[in-house]
Amino acid sequence: VSNNQETKTVANAFKHLLLEEKYDLVLNIEGGTSGIIYPSDKGPIQLYKGIADRYTSALKIPQTCTEQTKGTTNILTDYLYREYSTPLLTAKVSCCEYPDIGNIPYIWRDVLGP
């Protein structure tokens, strides 16, 4: 699967989610290097940046992944925010591209400080 095809698949999944329900905020947890992606083209950007800064500072050990992982991008995040008025924040929790869904709560707790 090409990166472009995968981006379309992720975008379609979020579109279906946002067409069915109205959310005030969506937190997406996925693999990738440490950090968080948030809307950056309009709206209360300082609020999203503040959340991102707090998340990043709470990480026990900021990870640097050796390989580029696929996943949600800034372009996709901004597009969904413009089209559906729902901020999507994507927290990157591991270098594993697709962590097992059952492991996500453990990974989440493991990467954040007490």
CSV table of N, CA and C in Angstrom, one decimal, residues 32-34 63-68 94-95:
chain,number,residue,atom,x,y,z
A,32,GLY,N,4.6,6.0,16.1
A,32,GLY,CA,5.4,7.1,15.5
A,32,GLY,C,6.3,7.6,16.6
A,33,THR,N,7.1,8.6,16.2
A,33,THR,CA,8.0,9.2,17.2
A,33,THR,C,7.2,9.9,18.2
A,34,SER,N,7.9,10.4,19.3
A,34,SER,CA,7.2,11.1,20.3
A,34,SER,C,6.7,12.4,19.8
A,63,GLN,N,11.1,9.7,22.5
A,63,GLN,CA,11.6,8.7,21.6
A,63,GLN,C,12.1,9.3,20.3
A,64,THR,N,13.1,8.8,19.7
A,64,THR,CA,13.5,9.1,18.4
A,64,THR,C,13.5,7.8,17.6
A,65,CYS,N,12.6,7.7,16.7
A,65,CYS,CA,12.5,6.5,15.9
A,65,CYS,C,13.5,6.5,14.7
A,66,THR,N,14.0,5.3,14.5
A,66,THR,CA,15.1,5.2,13.4
A,66,THR,C,14.4,5.2,12.0
A,67,GLU,N,13.2,4.8,11.9
A,67,GLU,CA,12.5,4.8,10.6
A,67,GLU,C,11.3,5.7,10.6
A,68,GLN,N,11.0,6.2,9.4
A,68,GLN,CA,9.8,7.0,9.3
A,68,GLN,C,8.6,6.1,9.3
A,94,SER,N,4.7,5.4,20.3
A,94,SER,CA,5.8,4.4,20.2
A,94,SER,C,6.4,4.4,18.8
A,95,CYS,N,7.5,3.8,18.6
A,95,CYS,CA,8.1,3.7,17.3
A,95,CYS,C,7.5,2.6,16.5
